[in-house]
Amino acid sequence: MKKILFVVGSTRRQSFNRQVADYVCELLQSRAEVSCLDYADVPFVNQDIEFPAPESVIRVREAVKAADALWVFTPEYNYSYPGLVKNLFDWLSRPLTAGDYETPTPIREKRVALTGIGGAGKTSKCREKLAELLTFIGAEVAEPSLGLRVDMAAWGTNQLTLDEEQKAQLAEQADSFLGLL
Ligand SMILES: Cc1cc2nc3c(=O)[nH]c(=O)nc-3n(C[C@H](O)[C@H](O)[C@H](O)COP(=O)(O)O)c2cc1C
């Protein structure tokens, strides 16, 4: 079974993006081995602490390397992706040893699916910019990405309800992504 590593771009306790990731995890049950990347402890990129890399960065690199693919679930922050997500991919873009730009980074040629849930724009600006970043650092972004809108009631309750159309869209994205692996 293929290993898919989920990356959730929000650390909010009741994150809608985490709720979508949980739904997709169920959807993939028995068709893929899913795990969720724990990266909240990764420090801000700073070239002063790159070599040797911090423990958390080593752990994240190993998790990415071991995965056949990544699936990012992220909110949109001000028409872009959250700084947390940028910081993670900035680390993953960097050489493992000082000055070694030949050895591929763990993110290089990794297939990545993108899903985002947010307001009326369905995270389109975030996904557009994130696809650009990921392509720049050598990942292979699976098209099309998927944008979803949070249902009105959930803004008050923090309990997301996906409608049938959204569930069908996620099922289609899952089938198509698995088909690429
Ligand atoms: C700093 C900040 C900027 C935001 N900008 C946007 C935005 O550009 N587009 C959007 O749809 N929602 C925006 N939102 C609202 C988020 O969609 C909302 O907070 C959502 O719950 C975040 O995802 P999460 O539930 O997975 O944490 C923003 C929220 C924050 C905190």
Coordinates of N, CA and C and ligand atoms in Angstrom, one line a residue:
M1 N 0.8 -1.2 0.0 CA 0.0 0.0 0.0 C 0.9 1.3 0.0
K2 N 0.5 2.2 -0.8 CA 1.2 3.5 -0.8 C 1.1 4.3 0.5
K3 N 2.2 5.0 0.8 CA 2.2 5.8 2.0 C 2.0 7.2 1.7
I4 N 0.9 7.8 2.3 CA 0.6 9.2 2.0 C 0.7 10.0 3.3
L5 N 1.5 11.0 3.3 CA 1.8 11.8 4.4 C 0.9 13.1 4.3
F6 N 0.0 13.3 5.3 CA -0.8 14.5 5.3 C -0.1 15.6 6.0
V7 N -0.2 16.8 5.4 CA 0.3 18.0 6.0 C -0.9 19.0 6.3
V8 N -1.2 19.3 7.5 CA -2.3 20.2 7.8 C -1.7 21.6 8.1
G9 N -2.1 22.6 7.4 CA -1.5 23.9 7.5 C -2.1 24.8 8.6
S10 N -2.7 24.1 9.5 CA -3.3 24.9 10.7 C -3.1 24.1 11.9
T11 N -2.7 24.8 13.0 CA -2.5 24.1 14.3 C -3.7 24.4 15.2
R12 N -4.7 25.1 14.6 CA -5.9 25.5 15.4 C -6.6 24.2 15.9
R13 N -7.0 24.2 17.2 CA -7.5 22.9 17.8 C -8.7 22.4 16.9
Q14 N -9.6 23.3 16.5 CA -10.8 22.8 15.8 C -10.7 23.1 14.3
S15 N -9.5 23.1 13.8 CA -9.2 23.4 12.4 C -10.2 22.7 11.4
F16 N -10.8 23.5 10.5 CA -11.6 22.9 9.5 C -10.8 22.1 8.5
N17 N -9.6 22.5 8.3 CA -8.7 21.8 7.4 C -8.3 20.4 8.0
R18 N -8.1 20.4 9.3 CA -7.8 19.1 10.0 C -9.1 18.2 9.9
Q19 N -10.3 18.8 10.0 CA -11.5 18.0 9.9 C -11.6 17.4 8.5
V20 N -11.2 18.2 7.5 CA -11.3 17.6 6.1 C -10.3 16.5 6.0
A21 N -9.1 16.7 6.6 CA -8.0 15.7 6.5 C -8.5 14.4 7.2
D22 N -9.2 14.6 8.3 CA -9.7 13.4 9.0 C -10.7 12.6 8.2
Y23 N -11.5 13.4 7.5 CA -12.5 12.8 6.6 C -11.8 12.0 5.5
V24 N -10.8 12.6 4.9 CA -10.1 12.0 3.8 C -9.3 10.8 4.3
C25 N -8.9 10.8 5.5 CA -8.2 9.7 6.1 C -9.1 8.5 6.1
E26 N -10.3 8.7 6.5 CA -11.3 7.7 6.5 C -11.6 7.1 5.1
L27 N -11.7 8.1 4.2 CA -12.0 7.8 2.8 C -10.9 6.9 2.2
L28 N -9.7 7.1 2.6 CA -8.5 6.3 2.1 C -8.3 5.0 2.8
Q29 N -9.0 4.8 3.9 CA -8.8 3.6 4.7 C -8.8 2.3 3.8
S30 N -7.8 1.5 4.1 CA -7.6 0.2 3.3 C -7.1 0.4 1.9
R31 N -7.0 1.7 1.5 CA -6.4 1.9 0.1 C -5.0 2.6 0.2
A32 N -4.7 3.2 1.3 CA -3.4 3.8 1.5 C -3.1 3.8 2.9
E33 N -1.8 3.9 3.2 CA -1.3 4.0 4.6 C -1.1 5.5 4.9
V34 N -2.0 6.1 5.7 CA -2.0 7.5 5.9 C -1.3 7.9 7.3
S35 N -0.5 8.9 7.3 CA 0.0 9.4 8.6 C 0.0 10.9 8.4
C36 N 0.0 11.6 9.6 CA -0.1 13.0 9.6 C 1.2 13.6 10.1
L37 N 1.8 14.5 9.4 CA 3.1 15.1 9.7 C 3.0 16.0 11.0
D38 N 3.8 15.7 11.9 CA 3.9 16.5 13.1 C 5.0 17.5 12.9
Y39 N 4.7 18.8 12.7 CA 5.8 19.7 12.4 C 5.6 21.1 13.2
A40 N 4.8 21.1 14.2 CA 4.5 22.3 15.0 C 5.8 22.8 15.7
D41 N 6.7 21.9 15.9 CA 8.0 22.3 16.7 C 9.1 22.6 15.8
V42 N 8.9 22.7 14.5 CA 10.0 23.1 13.5 C 10.2 24.6 13.7
P43 N 11.5 25.0 14.0 CA 11.8 26.4 14.2 C 11.7 27.2 12.9
F44 N 11.7 28.5 13.0 CA 11.8 29.3 11.8 C 13.1 29.1 11.1
V45 N 13.0 29.0 9.8 CA 14.3 28.8 9.0 C 15.3 29.9 9.4
N46 N 16.5 29.5 9.7 CA 17.5 30.4 10.0 C 18.8 29.7 9.6
Q47 N 19.6 30.3 8.7 CA 20.8 29.7 8.1 C 21.8 29.5 9.2
D48 N 21.7 30.2 10.3 CA 22.7 30.0 11.4 C 22.5 28.6 12.1
I49 N 21.3 28.0 11.9 CA 21.1 26.7 12.6 C 20.8 25.6 11.6
E50 N 21.2 25.8 10.4 CA 20.9 24.8 9.3 C 21.8 23.5 9.4
F51 N 23.1 23.7 9.8 CA 24.0 22.5 9.8 C 24.7 22.5 11.2
P52 N 24.5 21.5 12.0 CA 23.6 20.3 11.7 C 22.1 20.8 11.9
A53 N 21.2 20.1 11.2 CA 19.8 20.5 11.2 C 19.2 20.2 12.6
P54 N 18.3 21.0 13.0 CA 17.6 20.7 14.3 C 16.9 19.3 14.2
E55 N 16.8 18.7 15.4 CA 16.1 17.3 15.5 C 14.8 17.3 14.7
S56 N 13.9 18.3 15.0 CA 12.6 18.4 14.4 C 12.7 18.4 12.9
V57 N 13.7 19.1 12.3 CA 13.8 19.1 10.9 C 14.2 17.8 10.3
I58 N 15.1 17.1 11.0 CA 15.6 15.8 10.6 C 14.4 14.8 10.6
R59 N 13.6 14.9 11.6 CA 12.4 14.0 11.7 C 11.4 14.3 10.6
V60 N 11.2 15.6 10.2 CA 10.3 15.9 9.2 C 10.9 15.5 7.8
R61 N 12.1 15.6 7.6 CA 12.8 15.2 6.4 C 12.6 13.7 6.2
E62 N 12.8 13.0 7.3 CA 12.7 11.5 7.2 C 11.3 11.1 6.9
A63 N 10.3 11.8 7.5 CA 8.9 11.4 7.3 C 8.5 11.7 5.8
V64 N 9.0 12.8 5.3 CA 8.7 13.1 3.9 C 9.4 12.1 2.9
K65 N 10.6 11.8 3.3 CA 11.4 10.8 2.4 C 10.7 9.5 2.4
A66 N 10.2 9.0 3.5 CA 9.6 7.7 3.6 C 8.2 7.7 2.9
A67 N 7.6 8.8 2.7 CA 6.3 8.8 2.1 C 6.3 8.7 0.5
D68 N 5.3 8.1 0.0 CA 5.2 8.0 -1.5 C 4.7 9.3 -2.0
A69 N 3.9 10.0 -1.2 CA 3.3 11.2 -1.6 C 2.8 12.1 -0.4
L70 N 2.6 13.3 -0.7 CA 2.1 14.2 0.4 C 0.7 14.7 0.0
W71 N -0.1 15.0 1.0 CA -1.4 15.6 0.7 C -1.5 16.8 1.7
V72 N -1.6 18.0 1.1 CA -1.6 19.2 2.0 C -3.1 19.7 2.1
F73 N -3.5 19.9 3.3 CA -4.8 20.5 3.6 C -4.5 21.8 4.3
T74 N -4.8 22.9 3.6 CA -4.4 24.2 4.3 C -5.4 25.3 4.1
P75 N -5.5 26.1 5.2 CA -6.3 27.3 5.0 C -5.6 28.4 4.2
E76 N -6.4 29.4 3.8 CA -5.8 30.5 3.1 C -5.7 31.7 4.1
Y77 N -4.5 32.3 4.1 CA -4.3 33.4 5.0 C -4.0 34.6 4.1
N78 N -4.9 35.6 4.1 CA -4.7 36.8 3.3 C -4.2 36.5 1.8
Y79 N -5.0 35.7 1.2 CA -4.8 35.4 -0.3 C -3.5 34.6 -0.5
S80 N -3.0 33.9 0.5 CA -1.8 33.1 0.4 C -1.9 31.9 1.3
Y81 N -0.7 31.2 1.5 CA -0.7 30.1 2.4 C -0.1 30.6 3.7
P82 N -0.5 29.9 4.8 CA 0.1 30.4 6.2 C 1.6 30.3 6.2
G83 N 2.1 31.1 7.1 CA 3.6 31.1 7.3 C 4.1 29.8 7.7
L84 N 3.3 29.1 8.5 CA 3.7 27.8 9.0 C 4.0 26.8 7.8
V85 N 3.2 26.9 6.8 CA 3.4 26.0 5.6 C 4.6 26.5 4.9
K86 N 4.8 27.8 4.7 CA 5.9 28.3 4.0 C 7.2 27.9 4.7
N87 N 7.2 28.0 6.0 CA 8.4 27.6 6.8 C 8.8 26.2 6.6
L88 N 7.8 25.3 6.6 CA 8.0 23.9 6.4 C 8.7 23.6 5.1
F89 N 8.1 24.2 4.0 CA 8.6 23.9 2.7 C 9.9 24.6 2.4
D90 N 10.2 25.7 3.1 CA 11.5 26.4 3.0 C 12.5 25.4 3.6
W91 N 12.3 24.8 4.7 CA 13.2 23.8 5.3 C 13.4 22.6 4.3
L92 N 12.3 22.2 3.7 CA 12.4 21.0 2.8 C 13.1 21.3 1.5
S93 N 13.3 22.6 1.2 CA 13.9 23.0 0.0 C 15.5 23.1 0.1
R94 N 15.9 23.0 1.4 CA 17.3 23.3 1.6 C 18.2 22.0 1.6
P95 N 19.5 22.2 1.2 CA 20.4 21.1 1.1 C 20.6 20.4 2.5
L96 N 20.9 19.1 2.4 CA 21.1 18.3 3.7 C 22.4 18.6 4.3
T97 N 23.4 18.9 3.4 CA 24.8 19.1 3.9 C 25.2 20.5 3.3
A98 N 25.9 21.2 4.0 CA 26.3 22.6 3.6 C 27.0 22.5 2.2
G99 N 26.5 23.3 1.3 CA 27.0 23.4 0.0 C 26.7 22.3 -1.0
D100 N 25.9 21.3 -0.6 CA 25.6 20.2 -1.5 C 24.2 20.5 -2.2
Y101 N 24.3 21.0 -3.4 CA 23.1 21.3 -4.1 C 22.8 20.2 -5.1
E102 N 23.6 19.1 -5.1 CA 23.4 18.0 -6.0 C 22.4 16.9 -5.5
T103 N 22.6 16.5 -4.2 CA 21.8 15.5 -3.6 C 20.3 16.0 -3.6
P104 N 19.4 15.2 -4.1 CA 18.0 15.7 -4.1 C 17.5 15.8 -2.7
T105 N 16.7 16.9 -2.5 CA 16.0 17.1 -1.2 C 14.9 16.1 -1.1
P106 N 14.3 15.8 0.1 CA 13.2 14.8 0.2 C 12.0 15.3 -0.6
I107 N 11.8 16.5 -0.8 CA 10.6 17.0 -1.5 C 10.7 16.9 -3.0
R108 N 11.9 16.8 -3.5 CA 12.1 16.7 -5.0 C 11.4 15.5 -5.6
E109 N 10.6 15.8 -6.6 CA 9.8 14.8 -7.3 C 8.8 14.1 -6.5
K110 N 8.5 14.6 -5.4 CA 7.4 14.0 -4.5 C 6.1 14.5 -5.1
R111 N 5.1 13.6 -5.2 CA 3.8 14.0 -5.7 C 3.0 14.7 -4.5
V112 N 2.4 15.8 -4.8 CA 1.6 16.5 -3.7 C 0.2 16.8 -4.2
A113 N -0.7 16.4 -3.4 CA -2.1 16.9 -3.6 C -2.4 18.0 -2.7
L114 N -3.3 19.0 -3.2 CA -3.6 20.1 -2.4 C -5.1 20.3 -2.3
T115 N -5.5 20.5 -1.0 CA -6.9 20.7 -0.7 C -7.0 21.9 0.3
G116 N -7.9 22.7 0.1 CA -8.0 23.8 1.1 C -9.5 24.2 1.4
I117 N -9.8 24.4 2.6 CA -11.2 24.8 3.0 C -11.1 26.2 3.7
G118 N -12.0 27.1 3.2 CA -12.0 28.4 3.8 C -13.3 29.1 3.5
G119 N -13.1 30.4 3.2 CA -14.2 31.3 2.9 C -14.7 31.1 1.4
A120 N -15.4 32.2 1.0 CA -16.1 32.1 -0.3 C -15.2 31.8 -1.5
G121 N -13.9 32.2 -1.4 CA -13.0 32.0 -2.5 C -12.4 30.6 -2.5
K122 N -12.8 29.8 -1.6 CA -12.4 28.4 -1.5 C -10.9 28.2 -1.6
T123 N -10.2 29.1 -1.0 CA -8.7 29.1 -0.9 C -8.0 29.0 -2.2
S124 N -8.6 29.6 -3.3 CA -8.0 29.5 -4.6 C -6.7 30.2 -4.7
K125 N -6.6 31.4 -4.1 CA -5.3 32.1 -4.1 C -4.2 31.4 -3.4
C126 N -4.5 30.8 -2.3 CA -3.6 30.0 -1.5 C -3.1 28.8 -2.3
R127 N -4.0 28.1 -3.0 CA -3.6 26.9 -3.7 C -2.8 27.3 -4.9
E128 N -3.1 28.4 -5.5 CA -2.4 28.8 -6.7 C -0.9 29.1 -6.3
K129 N -0.8 29.9 -5.2 CA 0.6 30.3 -4.8 C 1.4 29.1 -4.2
L130 N 0.6 28.2 -3.5 CA 1.3 27.0 -3.0 C 1.8 26.1 -4.1
A131 N 1.0 26.0 -5.1 CA 1.4 25.1 -6.3 C 2.7 25.7 -6.9
E132 N 2.7 27.0 -7.0 CA 3.9 27.7 -7.5 C 5.1 27.4 -6.7
L133 N 5.0 27.6 -5.4 CA 6.1 27.3 -4.5 C 6.6 25.8 -4.6
L134 N 5.6 24.9 -4.5 CA 6.0 23.5 -4.6 C 6.7 23.1 -5.9
T135 N 6.2 23.7 -7.0 CA 6.8 23.4 -8.3 C 8.2 24.0 -8.3
F136 N 8.4 25.1 -7.7 CA 9.7 25.8 -7.7 C 10.7 24.9 -6.9
I137 N 10.3 24.2 -5.8 CA 11.2 23.4 -5.0 C 11.3 22.0 -5.5
G138 N 10.7 21.7 -6.7 CA 10.9 20.4 -7.3 C 9.8 19.4 -7.1
A139 N 8.7 19.7 -6.3 CA 7.7 18.7 -6.1 C 6.8 18.7 -7.3
E140 N 6.0 17.6 -7.4 CA 5.1 17.4 -8.6 C 3.7 17.6 -8.1
V141 N 3.1 18.7 -8.3 CA 1.8 19.0 -7.8 C 0.7 18.3 -8.7
A142 N -0.2 17.6 -8.0 CA -1.2 16.9 -8.8 C -2.3 17.9 -9.1
E143 N -2.7 18.0 -10.3 CA -3.8 18.9 -10.7 C -5.1 18.0 -11.0
P144 N -6.3 18.6 -10.8 CA -6.5 19.9 -10.2 C -6.5 19.7 -8.7
S145 N -6.2 20.9 -8.0 CA -6.3 20.9 -6.6 C -7.8 21.1 -6.3
L146 N -8.1 21.0 -5.0 CA -9.6 21.2 -4.6 C -9.8 22.2 -3.6
G147 N -10.7 23.1 -3.8 CA -11.1 24.1 -2.9 C -12.5 23.9 -2.4
L148 N -12.7 24.1 -1.1 CA -14.0 23.9 -0.5 C -14.4 25.1 0.4
R149 N -15.7 25.3 0.6 CA -16.1 26.4 1.4 C -16.7 25.9 2.7
V150 N -16.3 26.5 3.8 CA -16.9 26.2 5.1 C -18.4 26.5 5.1
D151 N -19.2 25.6 5.6 CA -20.6 25.9 5.7 C -20.9 26.9 6.8
M152 N -21.9 27.7 6.5 CA -22.2 28.9 7.4 C -22.3 28.6 8.9
A153 N -23.0 27.5 9.2 CA -23.2 27.1 10.6 C -21.8 26.9 11.3
A154 N -20.9 26.3 10.5 CA -19.6 25.9 11.2 C -18.8 27.1 11.7
W155 N -19.0 28.3 11.1 CA -18.3 29.4 11.6 C -18.6 29.7 13.0
G156 N -19.9 29.3 13.4 CA -20.3 29.5 14.8 C -20.0 28.4 15.7
T157 N -20.0 27.2 15.2 CA -19.9 26.0 16.0 C -18.5 25.3 16.0
N158 N -17.8 25.6 14.9 CA -16.5 25.0 14.7 C -16.6 23.5 14.3
Q159 N -17.8 23.1 14.1 CA -18.1 21.7 13.7 C -18.4 21.7 12.2
L160 N -17.5 21.3 11.4 CA -17.7 21.3 9.9 C -18.7 20.2 9.5
T161 N -19.6 20.7 8.5 CA -20.4 19.7 7.9 C -20.1 19.7 6.4
L162 N -19.7 18.6 5.8 CA -19.4 18.6 4.4 C -20.7 18.1 3.7
D163 N -21.1 18.8 2.6 CA -22.3 18.4 1.9 C -21.9 17.3 0.9
E164 N -23.0 16.8 0.3 CA -22.8 15.6 -0.6 C -21.8 15.9 -1.7
E165 N -22.0 17.2 -2.3 CA -21.1 17.6 -3.4 C -19.7 17.6 -3.0
Q166 N -19.4 18.2 -1.8 CA -18.1 18.3 -1.3 C -17.5 16.9 -1.0
K167 N -18.3 16.0 -0.5 CA -17.8 14.6 -0.3 C -17.5 14.0 -1.6
A168 N -18.3 14.2 -2.6 CA -18.0 13.6 -3.9 C -16.8 14.2 -4.5
Q169 N -16.6 15.5 -4.3 CA -15.3 16.1 -4.9 C -14.1 15.5 -4.2
L170 N -14.2 15.3 -2.9 CA -13.0 14.7 -2.1 C -12.8 13.3 -2.6
A171 N -13.9 12.5 -2.8 CA -13.7 11.1 -3.3 C -13.1 11.1 -4.6
E172 N -13.5 12.0 -5.5 CA -12.9 12.1 -6.8 C -11.4 12.5 -6.8
Q173 N -11.1 13.4 -5.9 CA -9.7 13.8 -5.8 C -8.9 12.6 -5.2
A174 N -9.4 11.9 -4.3 CA -8.7 10.8 -3.7 C -8.5 9.7 -4.8
D175 N -9.5 9.4 -5.5 CA -9.3 8.4 -6.6 C -8.3 8.8 -7.6
S176 N -8.4 10.1 -8.0 CA -7.4 10.5 -9.0 C -6.0 10.6 -8.5
F177 N -5.8 11.0 -7.2 CA -4.5 11.0 -6.6 C -3.9 9.6 -6.5
L178 N -4.7 8.7 -6.0 CA -4.3 7.3 -5.8 C -3.9 6.7 -7.2
G179 N -4.6 7.1 -8.2 CA -4.3 6.7 -9.6 C -2.9 7.1 -10.1
L180 N -2.4 8.2 -9.5 CA -1.1 8.7 -9.9 C 0.1 8.0 -9.2
L181 N -0.2 7.3 -8.1 CA 0.9 6.8 -7.3 C 1.3 5.3 -7.7
Ligands
LIG1 C1 -4.5 35.7 9.4 C2 -5.7 35.1 8.7 C3 -6.0 35.5 7.4 C4 -7.1 34.9 6.8 N1 -7.3 35.2 5.4 C5 -8.2 34.5 4.7 C6 -8.3 34.5 3.3 O1 -7.5 35.2 2.6 N2 -9.2 33.8 2.7 C7 -10.1 32.9 3.4 O2 -10.9 32.2 2.8 N3 -10.1 32.9 4.7 C8 -9.2 33.6 5.4 N4 -9.1 33.5 6.8 C9 -10.1 32.8 7.5 C10 -9.8 31.3 7.5 O3 -10.4 30.7 6.4 C11 -10.4 30.7 8.8 O4 -9.9 31.3 9.9 C12 -10.3 29.2 8.8 O5 -11.0 28.7 9.9 C13 -8.8 28.8 8.9 O6 -8.6 27.4 8.7 P1 -8.6 26.3 9.9 O7 -10.0 26.2 10.4 O8 -8.2 25.1 9.2 O9 -7.7 26.8 11.0 C14 -8.0 34.1 7.5 C15 -7.7 33.8 8.8 C16 -6.6 34.3 9.4 C17 -6.3 33.9 10.9

